Short mmCIF file of C-alpha atoms in Angstrom, two decimals:
data_model
loop_
_atom_site.label_atom_id
_atom_site.label_comp_id
_atom_site.label_asym_id
_atom_site.label_seq_id
_atom_site.Cartn_x
_atom_site.Cartn_y
_atom_site.Cartn_z
CA MET A 1190 257.61 -26.33 97.45
CA TYR A 1191 256.17 -27.77 100.67
CA LYS A 1192 254.56 -25.29 103.06
CA SER A 1193 253.50 -26.15 106.58
CA PHE A 1194 249.88 -25.79 107.61
CA GLY A 1195 250.82 -22.84 109.82
CA ARG A 1196 252.61 -21.08 106.95
CA ARG A 1197 249.56 -21.55 104.71
CA MET A 1198 247.36 -20.13 107.47
CA ALA A 1199 249.64 -17.09 107.80
CA GLU A 1200 249.54 -16.48 104.06
CA GLY A 1201 245.75 -16.76 104.03
CA GLU A 1202 245.27 -14.29 106.89
CA ILE A 1203 247.73 -11.78 105.45
CA PHE A 1204 246.19 -11.81 101.99
CA GLU A 1205 242.69 -11.64 103.46
CA LYS A 1206 243.64 -8.43 105.28
CA LEU A 1207 245.19 -7.02 102.10
CA GLN A 1208 241.98 -7.68 100.20
CA ARG A 1209 239.81 -6.22 102.97
CA GLY A 1210 241.96 -3.11 102.91
CA TYR A 1211 241.52 -2.73 99.12
CA CYS A 1212 245.16 -3.40 98.33
CA SER A 1213 246.05 -2.65 94.71
CA LEU A 1214 245.14 -5.61 92.51
CA ALA A 1215 248.41 -5.21 90.61
CA LEU A 1216 250.32 -5.63 93.89
CA LEU A 1217 248.31 -8.72 94.81
CA LYS A 1218 249.08 -10.28 91.42
CA ASN A 1219 252.82 -9.60 91.63
CA PRO A 1220 254.69 -12.71 92.90
CA ARG A 1221 256.99 -10.50 94.98
CA ILE A 1222 254.15 -9.55 97.31
CA ILE A 1223 254.79 -12.87 99.13
CA ASP A 1224 257.72 -11.01 100.69
CA ILE A 1225 255.21 -9.61 103.21
CA VAL A 1226 254.66 -13.10 104.61
CA ASP A 1227 258.41 -13.72 104.70
CA GLN A 1228 259.01 -10.52 106.71
CA PHE A 1229 256.53 -11.44 109.44
CA GLU A 1230 257.65 -15.06 109.48
CA LYS A 1231 261.32 -14.13 109.98
CA LEU A 1232 260.38 -11.75 112.79
CA ALA A 1233 258.19 -14.32 114.54
CA ILE A 1234 260.84 -17.06 114.31
CA ASN A 1235 263.50 -14.68 115.63
CA MET A 1236 261.26 -13.77 118.59
CA TYR A 1237 260.60 -17.43 119.36
CA SER A 1238 264.01 -18.99 118.74
CA PRO A 1239 266.76 -16.87 117.09
CA GLN A 1240 269.02 -19.88 116.53
CA ALA A 1241 266.34 -22.21 115.15
CA SER A 1242 267.36 -24.06 111.99
CA TYR A 1243 264.16 -26.10 111.69
CA ILE A 1244 260.64 -25.73 113.03
CA ASP A 1245 258.14 -28.55 112.48
CA ASP A 1246 254.48 -28.09 111.53
CA ILE A 1247 253.09 -28.41 115.05
CA GLU A 1248 255.65 -26.02 116.52
CA TYR A 1249 255.02 -23.51 113.71
CA THR A 1250 251.25 -23.58 114.26
CA LYS A 1251 251.46 -23.35 118.06
CA CYS A 1252 254.38 -20.90 118.45
CA ILE A 1253 255.09 -19.02 115.22
CA LEU A 1254 251.61 -18.40 113.79
CA PRO A 1255 250.28 -16.62 116.94
CA ARG A 1256 253.22 -14.23 116.84
CA ILE A 1257 252.59 -13.49 113.15
CA GLU A 1258 248.90 -12.89 113.90
CA MET A 1259 249.82 -10.51 116.72
CA PHE A 1260 251.54 -8.21 114.21
CA ILE A 1261 249.21 -8.51 111.22
CA ASP A 1262 246.14 -7.77 113.37
CA ASN A 1263 247.70 -4.46 114.48
CA ASP A 1264 247.29 -1.57 112.02
CA ASN A 1265 250.32 0.12 113.55
CA HIS A 1266 252.44 -2.70 112.16
CA PHE A 1267 250.57 -3.73 109.00
CA ARG A 1268 248.16 -1.67 106.91
CA VAL A 1269 246.97 -0.73 103.43
CA ASN A 1270 247.03 3.02 102.79
CA LYS A 1271 244.52 5.10 100.84
CA ASP A 1272 246.45 4.54 97.60
CA GLY A 1273 246.21 0.77 97.86
CA ASN A 1274 249.88 0.38 98.78
CA VAL A 1275 251.13 -1.63 101.77
CA GLU A 1276 252.97 -0.31 104.83
CA ILE A 1277 254.80 -2.34 107.48
CA SER A 1278 256.48 -1.02 110.62
CA LEU A 1279 258.54 -3.40 112.73
CA PRO A 1280 260.29 -2.26 115.91
CA LEU A 1281 262.88 -4.93 116.63
CA LEU A 1282 265.21 -5.82 119.45
CA GLN A 1283 267.94 -8.26 118.49
CA GLU A 1284 270.59 -9.61 120.81
CA ASP A 1285 274.13 -10.54 119.84
CA PHE A 1286 277.29 -11.57 121.64
CA ARG A 1287 278.08 -7.98 122.69
CA GLY A 1288 274.68 -7.00 124.06
CA ARG A 1289 271.45 -5.48 122.84
CA GLN A 1290 271.05 -3.96 119.39
CA GLU A 1291 268.00 -1.83 118.71
CA LYS A 1292 266.51 -1.70 115.23
CA GLU A 1293 263.47 -0.09 113.65
CA LYS A 1294 262.39 -1.28 110.23
CA ASP A 1295 259.81 0.26 107.90
CA ILE A 1296 258.85 -1.35 104.60
CA ARG A 1297 256.64 0.03 101.83
CA TYR A 1298 255.28 -1.94 98.88
CA ASN A 1299 254.17 0.52 96.19
CA ILE A 1300 252.57 -0.05 92.82
CA LEU A 1301 254.47 1.27 89.80
CA LYS A 1302 253.31 1.67 86.20
CA ASP A 1303 255.02 -1.51 85.03
CA GLY A 1304 255.46 -3.39 88.30
CA MET A 1305 256.10 -2.63 91.96
CA GLU A 1306 258.74 -1.30 94.32
CA LYS A 1307 259.75 -2.30 97.82
CA VAL A 1308 261.34 0.43 99.93
CA SER A 1309 262.98 -0.85 103.11
CA THR A 1310 264.35 1.55 105.74
CA LEU A 1311 266.44 0.35 108.65
CA ASP A 1312 267.33 2.64 111.56
CA TYR A 1313 269.98 0.80 113.54
CA ARG A 1314 271.34 1.92 116.91
CA ARG A 1315 274.15 -0.21 118.24
CA TYR A 1316 275.29 -0.16 121.88
CA GLY A 1317 273.85 3.36 122.27
CA ILE A 1318 276.83 4.90 120.44
CA ASP A 1319 276.99 4.14 116.72
CA ARG A 1320 274.08 4.62 114.36
CA ILE A 1321 273.56 3.20 110.90
CA PHE A 1322 270.74 4.31 108.64
CA LYS A 1323 270.10 2.18 105.58
CA SER A 1324 267.50 2.57 102.87
CA ILE A 1325 267.06 0.11 100.00
CA ARG A 1326 264.70 0.47 97.05
CA TYR A 1327 263.98 -2.65 95.01
CA VAL A 1328 262.18 -2.35 91.65
CA TYR A 1329 260.38 -5.36 90.17
CA ASP A 1330 258.55 -5.79 86.88
CA LYS A 1331 255.02 -7.24 86.76
CA ASN A 1332 256.45 -10.77 86.74
CA GLY A 1333 258.51 -10.18 89.89
CA ILE A 1334 261.88 -9.91 88.13
CA GLU A 1335 264.14 -7.39 89.90
CA THR A 1336 265.33 -4.73 87.45
CA GLU A 1337 266.90 -2.10 89.74
CA ARG A 1338 268.17 -1.67 93.28
CA GLU A 1339 269.23 1.55 95.01
CA ILE A 1340 270.99 1.59 98.38
CA GLU A 1341 271.72 4.53 100.65
CA MET A 1342 273.75 3.87 103.79
CA LEU A 1343 274.60 6.48 106.41
CA LYS A 1344 277.24 5.49 108.96
CA ARG A 1345 277.62 7.74 111.96
CA ASP A 1346 279.80 7.38 115.02
CA ALA A 1347 281.51 9.68 117.51
CA GLU A 1348 284.19 10.70 115.00
CA SER A 1349 282.62 10.83 111.55
CA VAL A 1350 279.57 10.67 109.31
CA ARG A 1351 279.68 9.27 105.80
CA THR A 1352 277.08 8.27 103.25
CA ILE A 1353 277.49 5.61 100.58
CA TYR A 1354 275.20 5.20 97.57
CA SER A 1355 275.01 2.09 95.43
CA PHE A 1356 272.98 1.61 92.22
CA LYS A 1357 272.38 -1.83 90.72
CA GLU A 1358 270.76 -2.42 87.36
CA ARG A 1359 270.54 -4.94 84.55
CA LEU A 1360 272.19 -3.99 81.28
CA GLU A 1361 269.74 -3.40 78.46
CA ASN A 1362 269.87 -6.35 76.00
CA ASN A 1363 272.10 -8.22 78.47
CA PRO A 1364 269.85 -8.94 81.49
CA HIS A 1365 272.37 -11.46 82.86
CA ILE A 1366 274.87 -8.64 83.45
CA LEU A 1367 274.61 -6.66 86.67
CA LYS A 1368 276.05 -3.15 86.63
CA ILE A 1369 276.91 -1.63 90.02
CA THR A 1370 277.71 2.05 90.45
CA GLU A 1371 278.99 3.24 93.84
CA ASN A 1372 279.31 6.88 94.77
CA SER A 1373 279.51 9.28 97.69
CA LYS A 1374 276.69 11.29 96.06
CA PRO A 1375 273.14 10.22 95.09
CA THR A 1376 274.00 9.98 91.40
CA LYS A 1377 275.23 7.37 88.93
CA GLU A 1378 277.52 9.90 87.28
CA LYS A 1379 281.29 9.59 87.83
CA GLY A 1380 280.94 6.72 90.25
CA ASN A 1381 282.98 3.54 90.58
CA ILE A 1382 281.49 1.00 88.16
CA SER A 1383 281.78 -2.78 88.24
CA TYR A 1384 280.09 -5.56 86.26
CA TYR A 1385 278.99 -9.04 87.34
CA ASP A 1386 277.82 -11.92 85.19
CA ILE A 1387 275.01 -13.52 87.22
CA ARG A 1388 273.83 -16.10 84.66
CA HIS A 1389 274.82 -19.01 86.94
CA SER A 1390 273.23 -17.64 90.09
CA ARG A 1391 270.53 -19.74 91.75
CA HIS A 1392 268.16 -16.79 91.68
CA ILE A 1393 268.85 -14.81 88.52
CA GLU A 1394 265.52 -13.05 89.12
CA ASP A 1395 267.38 -11.09 91.84
CA LEU A 1396 270.14 -8.52 91.44
CA ASP A 1397 272.67 -10.19 93.72
CA GLU A 1398 276.36 -10.04 92.86
CA THR A 1399 277.47 -12.52 95.53
CA GLU A 1400 276.80 -15.47 93.21
CA GLY A 1401 278.04 -13.67 90.12
CA GLU A 1402 281.41 -13.41 88.43
CA LEU A 1403 283.23 -10.08 88.40
CA ILE A 1404 284.09 -9.23 84.78
CA GLU A 1405 285.49 -6.36 82.74
CA GLU A 1406 283.20 -4.30 80.51
CA LYS A 1407 285.14 -5.46 77.45
CA ASP A 1408 284.30 -9.09 78.29
CA ILE A 1409 280.51 -8.63 78.27
CA LYS A 1410 278.93 -10.96 75.74
CA ALA A 1411 275.33 -11.52 74.72
CA LEU A 1412 273.74 -14.83 75.63
CA LYS A 1413 273.26 -17.45 72.96
CA GLU A 1414 269.81 -18.94 72.48
CA LYS A 1415 270.85 -22.19 74.16
CA GLU A 1416 272.21 -20.31 77.20
CA LYS A 1417 268.94 -18.38 77.55
CA GLN A 1418 266.93 -21.59 77.51
CA GLU A 1419 269.21 -23.19 80.11
CA ILE A 1420 268.68 -20.25 82.47
CA ILE A 1421 264.91 -20.33 82.00
CA GLN A 1422 264.66 -24.09 82.57
CA ARG A 1423 266.46 -23.76 85.94
CA GLN A 1424 263.63 -21.56 87.17
CA ILE A 1425 260.92 -23.50 89.02
CA ASN A 1426 258.45 -20.65 89.55
CA PRO A 1427 256.30 -20.46 86.37
CA ILE A 1428 255.72 -16.71 86.73
CA TYR A 1429 259.45 -16.00 87.08
CA ARG A 1430 260.10 -18.31 84.14
CA ARG A 1431 257.67 -16.32 82.03
CA GLY A 1432 259.29 -13.08 83.23
CA LEU A 1433 262.78 -14.28 82.29
CA LYS A 1434 261.56 -15.20 78.83
CA SER A 1435 260.17 -11.71 78.36
CA LEU A 1436 263.34 -10.16 79.78
CA MET A 1437 265.50 -12.12 77.33
CA GLY A 1438 263.32 -11.37 74.32
CA ILE A 1439 262.02 -14.90 73.89
CA ASP A 1440 258.52 -15.39 72.46
CA ILE A 1441 256.28 -16.49 75.32
CA GLU A 1442 254.46 -18.87 72.98
CA GLN A 1443 257.63 -20.91 72.50
CA GLY A 1444 256.60 -22.90 75.56
CA ASN A 1445 259.12 -24.59 77.83
CA ARG A 1446 261.69 -25.65 75.29
#
């Protein structure tokens, strides 16, 4: 995938700071750690031109990169803690057709025994009246394959307060099936359960039901060997491809058949 000179510069500066701060080696090796660059890039582009659909190399280097550097050079926004984990704090102001919307976003990238987690917290105040608090925990294995996702959303306005919990996970032995449990309590017990077949999604390494097919539990079927190979061959990233092989129980030494 082509990356502009400015994007490559941003990646280099971010990873240099992570190394200087003694970031966990396991985090640095996990392909999902590139999400840090994506977070700062999206913020910088939004600050520069919220409606931009394309930014050329020169524009990126002159206008986007300096904004990224402004945040990554500030320890209040980007730091490695004493445990070798990464912390990001991003106060945001975003404007929409009805006026100003204030957001505060905190992100933590933590090492786990068999991978890493990303915990994203969004405190969202809209028009000075409503407030939405949202916390999402993503769990990835060492190859960057998402295995779990937990969402807590608190919606508060002048009349009511309600909390919604959502748990997403891959089914054991059927990693192409996404199980979603929704509840009004922080538990998977007695919740509303739905299943999605995500084998045809463009990014099966993510737990995203929007490109999946809603199915009944009785219709869940194991993948055939040919179907597993077709999914793996669609994956361009070699690390994700290796992770999908492991997830589907395919011998890594089988190569790229």
